[in-house]
Short mmCIF file of C-alpha atoms and ligand atoms in Angstrom, two decimals:
data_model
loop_
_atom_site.label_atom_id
_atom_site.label_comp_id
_atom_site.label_asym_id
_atom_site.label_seq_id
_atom_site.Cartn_x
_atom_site.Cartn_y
_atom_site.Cartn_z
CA UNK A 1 92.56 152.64 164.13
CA UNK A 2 93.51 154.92 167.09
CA UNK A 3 97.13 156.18 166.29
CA UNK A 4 98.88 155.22 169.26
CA UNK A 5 97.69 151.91 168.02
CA UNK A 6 98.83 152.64 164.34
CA UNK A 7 102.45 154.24 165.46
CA UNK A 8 103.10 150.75 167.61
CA UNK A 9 102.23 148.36 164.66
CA UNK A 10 104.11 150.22 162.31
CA UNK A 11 107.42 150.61 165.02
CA UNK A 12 107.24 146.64 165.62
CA UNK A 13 107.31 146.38 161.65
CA UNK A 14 109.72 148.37 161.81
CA UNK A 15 111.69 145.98 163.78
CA UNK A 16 110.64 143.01 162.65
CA UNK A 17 112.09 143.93 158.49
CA UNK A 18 115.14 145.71 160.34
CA UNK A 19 115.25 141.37 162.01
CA UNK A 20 114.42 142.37 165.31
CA UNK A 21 112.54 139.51 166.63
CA UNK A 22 112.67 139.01 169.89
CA UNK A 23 112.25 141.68 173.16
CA UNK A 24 114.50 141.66 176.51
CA UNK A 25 113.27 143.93 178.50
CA UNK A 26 111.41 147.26 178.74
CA UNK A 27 114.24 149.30 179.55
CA UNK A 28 117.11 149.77 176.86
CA UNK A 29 120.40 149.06 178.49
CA UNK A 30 123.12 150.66 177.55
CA UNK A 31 125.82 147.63 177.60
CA UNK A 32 128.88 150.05 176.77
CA UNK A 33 128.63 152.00 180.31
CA UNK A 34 131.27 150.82 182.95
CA UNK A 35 129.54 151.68 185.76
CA UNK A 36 128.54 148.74 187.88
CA UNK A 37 125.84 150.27 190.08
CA UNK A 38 123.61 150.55 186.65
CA UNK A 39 122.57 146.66 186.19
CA UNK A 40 122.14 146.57 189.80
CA UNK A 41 119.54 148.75 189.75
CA UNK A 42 117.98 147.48 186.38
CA UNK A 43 117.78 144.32 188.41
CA UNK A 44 116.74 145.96 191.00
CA UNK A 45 113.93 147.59 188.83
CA UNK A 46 113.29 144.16 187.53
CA UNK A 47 112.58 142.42 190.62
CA UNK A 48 110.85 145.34 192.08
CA UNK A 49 106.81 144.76 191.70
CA UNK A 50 106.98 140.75 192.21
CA UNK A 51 107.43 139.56 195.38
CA UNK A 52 110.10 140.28 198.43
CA UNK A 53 113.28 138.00 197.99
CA UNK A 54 115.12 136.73 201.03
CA UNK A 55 118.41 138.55 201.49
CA UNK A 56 120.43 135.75 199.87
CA UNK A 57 118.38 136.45 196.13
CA UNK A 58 118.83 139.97 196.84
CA UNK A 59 119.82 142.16 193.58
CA UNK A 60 123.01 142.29 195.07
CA UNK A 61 123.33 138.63 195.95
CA UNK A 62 122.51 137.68 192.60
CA UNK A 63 125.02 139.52 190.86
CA UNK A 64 127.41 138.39 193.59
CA UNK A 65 127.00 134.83 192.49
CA UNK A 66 125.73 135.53 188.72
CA UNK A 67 126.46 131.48 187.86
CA UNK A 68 123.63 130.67 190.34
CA UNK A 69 120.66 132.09 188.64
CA UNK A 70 119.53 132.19 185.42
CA UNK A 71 119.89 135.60 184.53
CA UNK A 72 116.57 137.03 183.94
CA UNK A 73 116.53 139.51 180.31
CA UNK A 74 117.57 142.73 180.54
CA UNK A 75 119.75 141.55 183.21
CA UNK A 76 124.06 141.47 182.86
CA UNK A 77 125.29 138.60 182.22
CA UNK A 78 127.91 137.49 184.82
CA UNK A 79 131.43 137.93 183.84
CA UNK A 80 133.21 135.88 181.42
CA UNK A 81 136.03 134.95 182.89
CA UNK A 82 133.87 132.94 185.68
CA UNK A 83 131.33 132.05 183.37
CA UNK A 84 134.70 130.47 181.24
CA UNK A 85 135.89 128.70 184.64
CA UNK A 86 132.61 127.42 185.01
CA UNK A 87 131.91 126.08 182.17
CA UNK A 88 135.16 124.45 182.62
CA UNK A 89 134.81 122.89 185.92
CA UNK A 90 131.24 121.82 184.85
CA UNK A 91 132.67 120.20 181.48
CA UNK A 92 135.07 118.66 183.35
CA UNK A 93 132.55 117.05 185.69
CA UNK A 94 130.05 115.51 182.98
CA UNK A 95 131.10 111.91 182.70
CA UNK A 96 128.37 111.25 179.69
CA UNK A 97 127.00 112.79 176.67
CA UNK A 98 123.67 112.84 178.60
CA UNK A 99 125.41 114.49 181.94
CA UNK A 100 126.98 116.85 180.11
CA UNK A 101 123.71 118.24 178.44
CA UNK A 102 121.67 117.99 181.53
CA UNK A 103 124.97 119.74 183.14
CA UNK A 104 124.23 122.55 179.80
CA UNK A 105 120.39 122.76 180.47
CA UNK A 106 121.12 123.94 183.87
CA UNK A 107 124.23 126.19 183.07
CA UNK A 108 123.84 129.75 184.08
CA UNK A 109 126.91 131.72 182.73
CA UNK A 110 126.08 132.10 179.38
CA UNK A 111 123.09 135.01 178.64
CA UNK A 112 121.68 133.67 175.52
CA UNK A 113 120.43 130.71 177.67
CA UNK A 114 117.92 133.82 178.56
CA UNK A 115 116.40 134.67 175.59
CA UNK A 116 116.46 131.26 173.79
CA UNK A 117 113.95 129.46 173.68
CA UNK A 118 115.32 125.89 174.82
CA UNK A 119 118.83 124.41 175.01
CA UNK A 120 119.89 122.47 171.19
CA UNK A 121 122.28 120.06 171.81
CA UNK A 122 122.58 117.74 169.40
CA UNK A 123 121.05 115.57 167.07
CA UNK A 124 121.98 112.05 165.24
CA UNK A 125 124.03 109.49 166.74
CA UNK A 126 126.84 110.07 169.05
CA UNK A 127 128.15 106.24 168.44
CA UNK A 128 128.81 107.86 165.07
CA UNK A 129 132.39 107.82 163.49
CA UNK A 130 131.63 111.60 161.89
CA UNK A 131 130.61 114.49 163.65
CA UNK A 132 129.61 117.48 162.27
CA UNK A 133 129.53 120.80 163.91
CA UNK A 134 128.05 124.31 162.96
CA UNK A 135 128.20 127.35 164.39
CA UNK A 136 125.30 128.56 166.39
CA UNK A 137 121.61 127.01 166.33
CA UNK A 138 118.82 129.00 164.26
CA UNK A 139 115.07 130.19 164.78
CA UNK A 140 113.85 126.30 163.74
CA UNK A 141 116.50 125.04 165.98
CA UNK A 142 115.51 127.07 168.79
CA UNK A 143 112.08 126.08 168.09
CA UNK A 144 112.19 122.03 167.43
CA UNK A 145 115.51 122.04 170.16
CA UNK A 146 117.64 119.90 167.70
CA UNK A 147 120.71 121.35 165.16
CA UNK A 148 120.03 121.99 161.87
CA UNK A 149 116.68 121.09 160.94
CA UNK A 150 115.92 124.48 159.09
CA UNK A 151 116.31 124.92 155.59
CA UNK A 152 120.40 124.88 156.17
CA UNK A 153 119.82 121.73 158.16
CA UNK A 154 117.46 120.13 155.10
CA UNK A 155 120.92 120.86 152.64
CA UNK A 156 123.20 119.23 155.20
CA UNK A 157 120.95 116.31 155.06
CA UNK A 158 121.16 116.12 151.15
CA UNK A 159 124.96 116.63 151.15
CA UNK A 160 125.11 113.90 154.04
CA UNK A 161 123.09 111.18 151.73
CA UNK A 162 124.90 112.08 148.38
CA UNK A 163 127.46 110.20 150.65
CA UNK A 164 125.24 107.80 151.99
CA UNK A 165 124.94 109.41 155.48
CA UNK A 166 122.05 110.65 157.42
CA UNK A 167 121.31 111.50 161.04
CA UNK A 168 121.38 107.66 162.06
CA UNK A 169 125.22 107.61 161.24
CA UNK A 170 126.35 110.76 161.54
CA UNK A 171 126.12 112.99 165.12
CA UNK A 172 125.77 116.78 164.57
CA UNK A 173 125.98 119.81 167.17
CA UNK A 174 127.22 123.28 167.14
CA UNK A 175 129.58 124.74 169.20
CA UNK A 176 127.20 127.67 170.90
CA UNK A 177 124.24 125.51 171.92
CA UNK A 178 121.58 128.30 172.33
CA UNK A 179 120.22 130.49 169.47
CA UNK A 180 121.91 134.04 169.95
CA UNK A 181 118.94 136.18 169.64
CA UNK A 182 117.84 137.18 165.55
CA UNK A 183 120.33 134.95 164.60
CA UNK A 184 123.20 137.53 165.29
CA UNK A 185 126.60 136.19 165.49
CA UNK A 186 127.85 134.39 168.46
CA UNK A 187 129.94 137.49 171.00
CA UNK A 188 133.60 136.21 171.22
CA UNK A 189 132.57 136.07 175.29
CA UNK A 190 129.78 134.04 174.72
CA UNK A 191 131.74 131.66 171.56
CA UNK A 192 134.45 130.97 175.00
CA UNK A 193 131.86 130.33 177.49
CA UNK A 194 130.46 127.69 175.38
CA UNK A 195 133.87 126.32 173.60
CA UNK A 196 134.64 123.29 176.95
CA UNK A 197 131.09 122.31 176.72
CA UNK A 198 131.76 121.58 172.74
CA UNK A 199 135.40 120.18 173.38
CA UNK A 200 134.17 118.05 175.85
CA UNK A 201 131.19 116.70 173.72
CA UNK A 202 133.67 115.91 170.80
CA UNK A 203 135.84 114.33 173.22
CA UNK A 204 132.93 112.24 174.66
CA UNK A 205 131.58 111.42 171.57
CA UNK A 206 134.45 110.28 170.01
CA UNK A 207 133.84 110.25 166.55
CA UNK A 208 136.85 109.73 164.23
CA UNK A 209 136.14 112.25 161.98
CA UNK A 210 135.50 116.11 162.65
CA UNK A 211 133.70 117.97 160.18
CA UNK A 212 133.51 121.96 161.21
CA UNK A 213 130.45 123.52 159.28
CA UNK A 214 131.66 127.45 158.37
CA UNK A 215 134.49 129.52 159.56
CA UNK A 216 133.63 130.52 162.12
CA UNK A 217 133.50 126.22 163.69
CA UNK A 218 136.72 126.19 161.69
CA UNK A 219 138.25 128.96 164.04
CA UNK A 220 136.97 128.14 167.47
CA UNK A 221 137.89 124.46 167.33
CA UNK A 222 141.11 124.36 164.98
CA UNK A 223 142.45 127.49 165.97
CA UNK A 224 142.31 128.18 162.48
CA UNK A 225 142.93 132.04 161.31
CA UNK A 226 142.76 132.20 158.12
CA UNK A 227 139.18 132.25 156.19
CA UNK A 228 137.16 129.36 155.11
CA UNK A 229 137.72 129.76 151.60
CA UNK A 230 141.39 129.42 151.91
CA UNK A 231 141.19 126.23 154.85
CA UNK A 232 138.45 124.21 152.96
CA UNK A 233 139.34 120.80 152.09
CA UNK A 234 142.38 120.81 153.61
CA UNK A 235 142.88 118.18 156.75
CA UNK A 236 143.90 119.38 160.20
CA UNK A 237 144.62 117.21 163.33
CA UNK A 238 142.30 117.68 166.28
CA UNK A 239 143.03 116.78 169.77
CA UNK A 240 140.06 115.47 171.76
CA UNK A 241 141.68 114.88 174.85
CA UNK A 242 141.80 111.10 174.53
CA UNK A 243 143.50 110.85 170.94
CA UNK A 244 144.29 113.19 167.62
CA UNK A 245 141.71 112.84 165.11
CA UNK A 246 141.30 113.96 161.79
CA UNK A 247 139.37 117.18 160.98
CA UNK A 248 138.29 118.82 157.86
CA UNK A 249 136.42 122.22 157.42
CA UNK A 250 133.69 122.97 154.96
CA UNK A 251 131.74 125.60 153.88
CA UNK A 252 128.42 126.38 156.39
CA UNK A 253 125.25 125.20 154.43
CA UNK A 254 123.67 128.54 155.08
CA UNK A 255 126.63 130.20 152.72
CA UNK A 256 125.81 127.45 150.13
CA UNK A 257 122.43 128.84 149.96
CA UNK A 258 123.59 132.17 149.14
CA UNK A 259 126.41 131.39 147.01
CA UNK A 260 125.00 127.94 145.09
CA UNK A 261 128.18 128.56 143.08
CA UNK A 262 130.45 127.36 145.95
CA UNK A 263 128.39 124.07 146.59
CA UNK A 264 130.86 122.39 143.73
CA UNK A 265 133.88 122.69 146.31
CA UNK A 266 131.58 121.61 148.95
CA UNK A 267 130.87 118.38 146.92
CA UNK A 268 135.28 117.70 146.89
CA UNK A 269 134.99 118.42 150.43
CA UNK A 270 132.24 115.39 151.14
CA UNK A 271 133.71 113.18 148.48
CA UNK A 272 137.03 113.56 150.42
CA UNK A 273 134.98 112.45 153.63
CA UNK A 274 133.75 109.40 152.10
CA UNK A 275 136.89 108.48 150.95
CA UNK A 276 138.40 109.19 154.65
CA UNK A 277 135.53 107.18 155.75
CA UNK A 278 136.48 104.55 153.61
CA UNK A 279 140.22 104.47 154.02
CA UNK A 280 140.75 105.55 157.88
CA UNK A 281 140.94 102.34 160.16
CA UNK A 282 137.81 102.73 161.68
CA UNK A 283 137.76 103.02 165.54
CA UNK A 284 134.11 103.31 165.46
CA UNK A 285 132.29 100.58 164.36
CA UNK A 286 129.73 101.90 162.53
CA UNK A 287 129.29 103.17 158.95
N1 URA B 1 123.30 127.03 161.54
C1 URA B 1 124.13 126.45 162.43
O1 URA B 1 125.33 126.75 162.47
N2 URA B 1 123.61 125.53 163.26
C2 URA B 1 122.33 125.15 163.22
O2 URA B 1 121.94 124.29 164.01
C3 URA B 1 121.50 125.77 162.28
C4 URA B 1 121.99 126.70 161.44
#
């Protein structure tokens, strides 16, 4: 094999054990450098050997208005405090579960709408009276374009039917629709772009119960500091906007795979759901 040849394999194996799996751009950017003239030019760069823009798609115009175009890789991402207000207004303005994700598939504040491969929004049934919600989606997710269907997703669905649940009566979604690239943790910028979109789904959907999937679910929507392990099983009050519900926090499914020794107080945690279920006058109809 020529060498050149031999020293790229070997660097994108390199990569791909270090989890590396997906590329931005040609250029490394260095994200830390406060100088504003930089991703100019790198868009700049970027645009350079396709065809003239008119003057309003200009590098400049685009980072101007950064909400108005999907921000190509390797390009900044517009700043969070519009893309927060954004997402706000546009929550605000989705009337329907179905608005509000056709409102998400065309959202352009939050980068990792860039590099994933298609917007997850939900899955199961939003007439539901539990609603489960997880962190980020995965590779799968990004993949199929529904929550949990990896092997995380395939325990949810076993804990889900010891207590005689499954995606026809329950509604899952995470609170970061769009797989973060490898499967890195949501930023805290991008976790706040995304948080009225969630809010607003909850509150549309309605369900009576809340069922955050992790810590970090736990944190974003109950305000929750402390850890999981400490806030498991315990019931909070959530406000959707429209009434207080009940919530309850459990541990993420992708933990339980880790730490099968933990899946016991996950089991309390989903009997106490049933038994919620069971007990709590039902404002849904359904199971
Ligand atoms: N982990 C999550 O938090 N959500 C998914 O959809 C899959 C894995």
């Amino acid at each position: 094999m020529i060498p050149e040849r031999k020293a790229a394999r070997e660097l994108i194996a390199f990569y791909l054990d270090a989890g590396v799996d997906a590329f931005l751009g040609e250029e490394p950017i260095n994200r830390m450098a406060d100088d504003l003239s930089r991703p100019l030019n790198a868009i700049a760069a970027a645009l350079e050997p396709r065809t003239r823009r008119p003057a309003s798609e200009s590098p400049l115009a685009l980072a101007q208005s950064p909400l108005r175009q999907k921000p190509t890789p390797g390009s900044s991402p517009p700043p969070p405090e519009a893309a927060v207000m954004a997402a706000r207004e546009a929550a605000r303005n989705a009337k329907t579960l179905d608005e509000l994700q056709a409102l998400l598939a065309t959202f352009e504040g939050c980068a990792l709408r860039a590099t994933a491969t298609q917007l997850v929004f939900a899955d199961g049934d939003p007439q539901s009276r539990v609603m489960f919600v997880g962190e980020a989606p995965g590779y799968d997710e990004d993949i199929v374009g529904r929550p949990f269907i990896g092997r995380s997703g395939k325990l949810l669905d076993r804990m889900m039917a010891a207590i005689g649940l499954d995606r026809t009566s329950a509604y899952i979604a995470n609170v970061v629709p769009w797989r973060p690239p490898g499967n890195r943790t949501p930023t805290p910028q991008e976790t706040a772009i995304c948080l009225p979109f969630i809010r607003r789904q909850i509150e549309l959907a309605d369900p009576d119960i809340l069922v955050c999937l992790g810590g970090p679910a736990m944190q974003t929507l109950l305000g929750i500091k402390d850890g999981i392990t400490r806030s498991r099983g315990r019931w909070f009050s959530y406000q959707t906007g429209r009434r207080e519900i009940r919530a309850l926090a459990t541990f993420h499914p992708a933990f339980l795979l880790r730490s099968p020794l933990q899946k016991r107080f996950a089991w309390r945690d989903f009997l106490a759901l049933k038994k919620a279920l069971v007990t709590l006058p039902a404002i849904r109809s359904q199971t």
